[in-house]
Short mmCIF file of C-alpha atoms and ligand atoms in Angstrom, two decimals:
data_model
loop_
_atom_site.label_atom_id
_atom_site.label_comp_id
_atom_site.label_asym_id
_atom_site.label_seq_id
_atom_site.Cartn_x
_atom_site.Cartn_y
_atom_site.Cartn_z
CA MET U 1 35.68 2.70 4.15
CA LEU U 2 33.19 5.15 3.65
CA VAL U 3 33.76 8.72 3.29
CA LEU U 4 30.52 9.59 4.20
CA SER U 5 27.68 8.16 6.58
CA TYR U 6 24.62 9.34 6.02
CA VAL U 7 23.23 11.34 2.90
CA HIS U 8 21.85 14.11 4.67
CA GLN U 9 25.51 15.22 5.78
CA LEU U 10 25.41 16.77 2.51
CA PHE U 11 22.08 18.89 2.88
CA ASN U 12 22.97 22.67 3.20
CA THR U 13 21.41 23.83 7.07
CA GLU U 14 21.21 27.13 6.35
CA GLN U 15 18.97 26.48 3.30
CA CYS U 16 16.81 23.86 5.27
CA HIS U 17 16.14 26.97 7.79
CA VAL U 18 15.29 29.42 5.22
CA TYR U 19 12.58 26.30 3.76
CA ILE U 20 11.30 25.50 7.03
CA HIS U 21 10.96 29.47 7.49
CA THR U 22 8.88 30.08 4.46
CA LEU U 23 6.89 27.16 5.37
CA ARG U 24 6.08 28.44 8.94
CA TRP U 25 4.91 31.97 7.96
CA LYS U 26 4.00 30.81 4.52
CA GLU U 27 0.26 31.46 5.72
CA ARG U 28 0.32 33.95 8.59
CA PRO U 29 2.35 36.80 9.42
CA LEU U 30 5.62 36.87 11.47
CA GLN U 31 4.36 36.71 14.81
CA CYS U 32 5.23 35.80 18.27
CA PRO U 33 4.13 31.91 19.29
CA ARG U 34 3.38 33.10 22.66
CA CYS U 35 1.55 36.13 22.77
CA GLN U 36 0.48 36.72 19.01
CA SER U 37 2.01 39.85 19.18
CA GLN U 38 3.24 41.17 15.23
CA ALA U 39 5.71 44.08 17.04
CA VAL U 40 8.56 41.65 16.69
CA ASP U 41 12.49 42.31 15.96
CA PRO U 42 15.26 40.31 14.88
CA TRP U 43 17.64 39.27 17.48
CA GLY U 44 20.42 37.56 15.77
CA ASN U 45 21.50 34.02 15.27
CA TYR U 46 22.05 31.19 17.44
CA HIS U 47 26.27 30.74 17.30
CA TYR U 48 25.43 26.57 16.91
CA ARG U 49 22.21 26.73 14.77
CA PRO U 50 23.45 28.62 11.84
CA GLY U 51 21.02 29.48 9.80
CA CYS U 52 18.30 29.63 12.34
CA LYS U 53 16.54 33.13 13.10
CA ARG U 54 15.70 34.50 16.38
CA TYR U 55 13.45 37.25 17.59
CA TRP U 56 12.12 39.76 20.31
CA CYS U 57 8.88 39.85 20.81
CA ASN U 58 7.99 43.37 22.42
CA GLY U 59 4.83 42.51 23.77
CA CYS U 60 5.95 39.55 25.87
CA LYS U 61 9.33 40.82 25.94
CA ARG U 62 10.61 37.38 24.82
CA THR U 63 13.06 35.41 22.07
CA PHE U 64 11.38 33.11 19.74
CA ASN U 65 12.56 31.32 16.37
CA ASP U 66 11.03 29.48 13.43
CA LEU U 67 10.67 26.41 15.94
CA THR U 68 9.20 27.03 18.74
CA ASN U 69 6.33 25.51 19.72
CA THR U 70 6.39 23.75 16.80
CA LEU U 71 6.94 20.10 16.53
CA LEU U 72 10.83 20.11 15.85
CA HIS U 73 11.12 22.91 18.85
CA GLN U 74 13.76 21.86 20.98
CA SER U 75 15.23 18.78 19.12
CA LYS U 76 19.06 17.93 19.68
CA ARG U 77 18.74 16.73 15.86
CA SER U 78 19.26 18.99 13.16
CA LEU U 79 16.66 20.44 10.69
CA PRO U 80 18.56 18.11 7.63
CA HIS U 81 17.85 14.94 10.07
CA TRP U 82 13.78 15.88 10.47
CA ILE U 83 13.58 16.78 7.07
CA LEU U 84 14.89 13.43 5.92
CA ALA U 85 12.66 11.74 8.30
CA THR U 86 9.66 13.18 7.04
CA PHE U 87 10.82 11.96 3.72
CA LEU U 88 11.12 8.57 4.33
CA LEU U 89 8.14 8.22 6.01
CA CYS U 90 6.55 9.02 3.31
CA LEU U 91 7.98 6.84 1.14
CA ALA U 92 6.34 3.90 4.16
CA CYS U 93 9.47 3.32 5.67
CA SER U 94 9.24 1.65 9.08
CA SER U 95 10.61 3.82 12.36
CA ARG U 96 13.64 1.14 12.52
CA ARG U 97 14.40 1.71 9.09
CA ILE U 98 14.78 5.86 9.56
CA ALA U 99 16.57 5.32 12.67
CA LYS U 100 19.03 3.58 10.52
CA GLU U 101 19.31 6.22 7.32
CA VAL U 102 19.04 8.87 9.78
CA GLY U 103 21.24 7.83 12.06
CA VAL U 104 19.22 8.69 15.39
CA HIS U 105 18.39 6.16 18.16
CA ILE U 106 15.18 3.86 17.45
CA ARG U 107 13.09 5.18 20.29
CA THR U 108 13.46 8.99 18.84
CA SER U 109 12.84 7.77 15.67
CA TYR U 110 9.75 5.82 16.96
CA ARG U 111 8.69 8.98 18.15
CA TRP U 112 9.04 11.33 15.56
CA CYS U 113 7.06 9.13 13.23
CA TRP U 114 4.49 9.04 15.65
CA TRP U 115 4.39 12.62 16.08
CA LEU U 116 4.73 13.28 12.40
CA ARG U 117 1.88 10.85 11.49
CA ASN U 118 -0.21 12.49 14.06
CA ALA U 119 0.76 15.97 12.06
CA ALA U 120 -0.47 13.90 8.82
CA LEU U 121 -4.08 12.90 10.22
CA SER U 122 -4.68 16.70 10.76
CA TYR U 123 -5.52 16.64 7.06
CA GLU U 124 -7.64 13.81 7.55
CA MET U 125 -9.68 14.50 10.14
CA GLU U 126 -12.94 16.16 8.19
CA ARG U 127 -13.10 13.80 5.00
CA LEU U 128 -16.46 12.89 4.19
CA LEU U 129 -16.70 10.81 0.65
CA GLU U 130 -19.85 11.24 -1.70
CA GLY U 131 -20.89 10.41 -5.02
CA THR U 132 -20.49 6.70 -5.71
CA VAL U 133 -18.50 4.87 -2.94
CA GLU U 134 -17.29 1.12 -3.14
CA ALA U 135 -16.32 -0.27 0.05
CA ASP U 136 -14.43 -3.68 1.04
CA GLU U 137 -13.47 -5.47 4.32
CA LEU U 138 -10.40 -7.28 5.22
CA TYR U 139 -9.34 -9.00 8.51
CA HIS U 140 -5.81 -8.51 9.56
CA THR U 141 -3.61 -10.06 11.84
CA ALA U 142 -2.66 -7.79 14.81
CA GLY U 143 -1.75 -8.68 18.00
CA GLN U 144 0.06 -7.41 21.06
CA LYS U 145 3.23 -6.34 19.59
CA GLY U 146 5.95 -4.31 21.89
CA GLN U 147 3.56 -4.81 24.91
CA ALA U 148 4.85 -6.22 27.73
CA HIS U 149 2.09 -8.56 29.81
CA HIS U 150 1.92 -7.61 33.07
CA GLY U 151 5.39 -6.07 33.37
CA GLY U 152 6.66 -9.07 33.02
CA LYS U 153 9.00 -10.16 29.54
CA LYS U 154 8.35 -8.72 26.50
CA SER U 155 5.99 -10.19 24.09
CA LEU U 156 6.88 -11.98 21.42
CA GLY U 157 3.93 -12.69 19.54
CA ARG U 158 4.17 -10.60 16.83
CA ARG U 159 3.19 -12.56 14.38
CA LYS U 160 0.07 -14.88 15.08
CA LYS U 161 -1.48 -17.70 13.59
CA ARG U 162 -4.54 -17.09 11.94
CA GLU U 163 -7.35 -18.55 13.17
CA PRO U 164 -10.24 -20.16 11.04
CA GLY U 165 -13.86 -17.43 10.13
CA ARG U 166 -14.58 -14.04 10.47
CA GLY U 167 -11.94 -11.59 12.40
CA HIS U 168 -12.74 -9.89 15.51
CA TYR U 169 -10.36 -7.64 17.67
CA ASP U 170 -10.54 -9.88 20.77
CA LYS U 171 -9.02 -12.94 18.32
CA ASP U 172 -6.48 -10.37 17.43
CA ARG U 173 -7.74 -10.24 13.83
CA PRO U 174 -9.62 -7.19 13.61
CA ALA U 175 -11.53 -5.86 10.52
CA ILE U 176 -10.53 -3.01 7.97
CA ILE U 177 -13.11 -1.48 6.19
CA ALA U 178 -11.80 0.88 3.22
CA TRP U 179 -14.17 3.16 1.57
CA VAL U 180 -13.35 4.00 -2.07
CA SER U 181 -14.79 7.26 -3.76
CA ARG U 182 -15.07 6.83 -7.84
CA GLN U 183 -13.79 10.21 -7.53
CA GLY U 184 -10.21 8.86 -6.01
CA ALA U 185 -10.66 10.10 -2.24
CA VAL U 186 -10.72 7.46 0.17
CA VAL U 187 -11.37 6.30 4.17
CA ILE U 188 -9.98 3.61 5.62
CA GLN U 189 -11.17 2.10 9.14
CA ALA U 190 -9.27 -0.25 11.60
CA THR U 191 -13.04 -1.31 13.36
CA LYS U 192 -13.44 -4.25 16.17
CA ASP U 193 -15.60 -6.63 14.51
CA PHE U 194 -17.76 -6.62 11.39
CA THR U 195 -21.09 -6.59 12.57
CA VAL U 196 -24.35 -4.40 11.16
CA LYS U 197 -23.83 -2.04 14.32
CA THR U 198 -20.36 -1.20 13.17
CA VAL U 199 -20.83 -1.06 9.43
CA GLN U 200 -23.56 1.43 9.92
CA LYS U 201 -21.59 3.83 12.22
CA ALA U 202 -18.83 3.29 10.65
CA ALA U 203 -20.60 4.33 6.94
CA GLU U 204 -22.08 7.62 8.16
CA ILE U 205 -18.39 8.17 9.80
CA ALA U 206 -16.96 8.03 5.95
CA VAL U 207 -19.61 8.82 3.52
CA GLN U 208 -22.23 11.04 3.12
CA THR U 209 -25.72 9.58 3.66
CA GLY U 210 -27.15 9.44 0.25
CA SER U 211 -24.83 8.62 -1.47
CA ARG U 212 -24.63 5.21 -3.64
CA LEU U 213 -22.63 2.32 -2.09
CA TYR U 214 -21.43 -0.50 -4.11
CA THR U 215 -20.24 -3.54 -2.08
CA ASP U 216 -19.71 -7.31 -1.72
CA SER U 217 -23.11 -9.64 -0.87
CA ALA U 218 -21.84 -9.65 3.04
CA SER U 219 -25.10 -9.23 5.20
CA SER U 220 -23.68 -6.41 7.29
CA TYR U 221 -23.49 -3.80 4.23
CA ARG U 222 -27.22 -4.95 3.06
CA ALA U 223 -28.89 -4.01 6.50
CA VAL U 224 -26.71 -0.28 6.02
CA LYS U 225 -29.61 2.49 5.86
CA GLY U 226 -29.02 6.04 4.37
CA TYR U 227 -27.48 5.15 1.49
CA VAL U 228 -28.60 3.58 -2.32
CA HIS U 229 -26.84 0.34 -2.46
CA GLU U 230 -26.18 -1.94 -4.72
CA PHE U 231 -23.86 -5.22 -4.85
CA VAL U 232 -21.94 -8.01 -6.58
CA ASN U 233 -22.32 -11.65 -5.58
CA HIS U 234 -18.84 -13.03 -5.11
CA THR U 235 -20.32 -16.65 -4.01
CA GLN U 236 -22.05 -16.84 -7.14
CA LYS U 237 -18.59 -15.47 -9.04
CA GLU U 238 -20.83 -12.45 -9.96
CA TYR U 239 -17.46 -9.49 -9.88
CA ALA U 240 -18.99 -7.03 -11.95
CA ARG U 241 -22.94 -5.88 -13.23
CA GLY U 242 -21.80 -3.06 -15.51
CA ASP U 243 -21.33 -0.19 -13.41
CA VAL U 244 -21.18 -2.24 -10.15
CA HIS U 245 -18.31 -3.24 -9.06
CA GLU U 246 -15.65 -2.95 -5.92
CA ASN U 247 -12.62 -3.01 -7.84
CA ARG U 248 -11.19 0.07 -6.44
CA ALA U 249 -11.40 -1.21 -2.98
CA GLU U 250 -9.80 -4.63 -3.72
CA CYS U 251 -7.32 -3.01 -5.15
CA LEU U 252 -6.81 -0.79 -2.60
CA PHE U 253 -5.92 -3.66 -0.31
CA SER U 254 -3.78 -4.90 -2.22
CA LEU U 255 -2.05 -1.54 -1.88
CA LEU U 256 -2.64 -1.56 1.75
CA LYS U 257 -1.20 -5.26 2.52
CA PRO U 258 2.37 -4.82 1.37
CA TYR U 259 2.34 -1.41 3.38
CA LEU U 260 1.68 -2.68 6.67
CA ARG U 261 3.84 -5.98 5.82
CA VAL U 262 7.03 -3.30 6.22
CA PHE U 263 6.40 -2.68 9.73
CA ARG U 264 6.63 -6.59 10.45
CA GLY U 265 3.51 -6.64 12.56
CA VAL U 266 1.55 -4.40 14.11
CA SER U 267 0.03 -4.34 17.54
CA LYS U 268 -3.86 -3.52 17.38
CA GLY U 269 -3.34 -1.20 19.05
CA ASN U 270 -1.11 0.93 16.51
CA LEU U 271 -3.64 -0.48 13.85
CA ALA U 272 -5.59 2.61 13.22
CA GLY U 273 -2.55 5.17 13.39
CA TYR U 274 -0.97 2.93 10.49
CA VAL U 275 -4.37 2.64 8.51
CA GLY U 276 -4.98 6.22 8.98
CA PHE U 277 -1.89 7.20 7.81
CA PHE U 278 -2.01 5.50 4.86
CA GLN U 279 -5.36 7.05 4.52
CA PHE U 280 -3.57 10.07 4.03
CA LEU U 281 -0.57 8.85 1.92
CA ARG U 282 -3.44 7.86 -0.57
CA ASN U 283 -5.33 10.92 -0.42
CA PHE U 284 -2.63 13.19 -0.95
CA ARG U 285 -0.91 11.33 -3.82
CA GLN U 286 1.06 13.42 -5.82
CA ARG U 287 3.55 13.93 -8.01
CA ASN U 288 6.43 12.56 -5.62
CA ALA U 289 7.08 11.84 -2.07
CA PHE U 290 8.26 15.15 -1.02
CA GLU U 291 4.73 16.43 -1.18
CA PRO U 292 2.70 14.62 1.42
CA ALA U 293 6.24 15.26 3.29
CA GLU U 294 5.96 19.47 2.67
CA LEU U 295 2.01 19.14 3.59
CA ILE U 296 3.26 17.30 6.98
CA LEU U 297 6.01 19.54 7.46
CA GLN U 298 3.61 22.56 7.21
CA ALA U 299 1.18 21.07 9.72
CA ALA U 300 4.48 20.09 11.98
CA LEU U 301 5.06 23.47 12.06
CA ASP U 302 1.67 24.96 13.21
CA PRO U 303 1.61 25.34 16.80
CA SER U 304 -2.05 24.56 17.19
CA VAL U 305 -1.19 20.85 15.43
CA ALA U 306 1.93 20.54 17.24
CA SER U 307 0.86 20.19 20.58
CA ARG U 308 -2.37 18.16 19.70
CA ALA U 309 -0.02 16.09 17.82
CA ARG U 310 2.44 15.64 20.41
CA LYS U 311 0.13 14.11 22.52
CA GLY U 312 -1.72 11.40 19.79
CA GLU U 313 -4.80 13.38 19.65
CA PHE U 314 -5.23 12.70 15.46
CA VAL U 315 -4.28 9.32 15.57
CA ARG U 316 -6.90 9.02 18.55
CA CYS U 317 -9.51 10.53 16.77
CA PHE U 318 -8.86 7.55 13.79
CA ASP U 319 -9.21 4.69 16.37
CA HIS U 320 -12.45 3.03 15.42
CA PHE U 321 -12.07 -0.04 18.04
CA ASP U 322 -14.59 1.48 20.06
CA LEU U 323 -17.08 2.05 17.43
CA LEU U 324 -19.71 -0.82 18.54
CA GLN U 325 -19.59 0.87 21.82
CA THR U 326 -20.40 4.28 20.46
CA ALA U 327 -23.03 2.84 18.34
CA ILE U 328 -24.96 0.97 21.38
CA ASN U 329 -24.89 4.24 23.77
ZN1 ZN B 1 5.42 37.77 22.95
#
């Protein structure tokens, strides 16, 4: 028989509130989230939420607290739940695992995970690589996990058999293109296919024109315009020619594959979101997993980010599956 079931029961809730208070008002003055008035007074505490401070706004004559209009607003769960969930997300745990460790329903944790991934992607919106950039592609098997056909029985085809040849979104093997700057930053895109048009458009989104591109000899890269391009020929067993190689991009895929494996098959509709979050983790890899977690919490406490994250807008910006359509129009 266990003495305690969850690690976060040892967290001090009041200390969590002090931390969240500091994080929320770190870069802005204490102001009303509704009318932005700074004429606010303390207005006591909540007896059921120890440590959560309440304020009175003299502008709109209403009360608010540190969580009003953030992603954590009106959550029945305590701050230790949220902080631990964010930390586990940065350790690449699946929402199922987080549900188990934090002690919430799988549906709650699934919703939180997508909100938090959206908040993380708010840091990746403007990412554009420059200098010397390596590129490589991968075809990832992604089917219809979690989506029932025509309202019928739940689809079981989470692990698809792979078909021979090059992948395509319609064949449930969308392409993933990785762009890795030699300075360290990365951009990873899930795309419908690997045609010249898609790769051209993908390159324009990820890499500053005029930069140096190192790739393999795939014809789609060779047709890309606007970059200084050099490639190695894998078919002739050439993997590096002096400075020209794509080992970093290949290395990134060797990390992405086990990361995606944790989710036990992903739906192609969600692939862009998972891949985008992996991009965030790579670009903010720090000394430990709590540093990206703090960045996510900080974004989640920003009302403008929070409202867009709840609607899934950031992940939608990362959805490059319609790249081909946009390229044609
Ligand atoms: Zn107000």
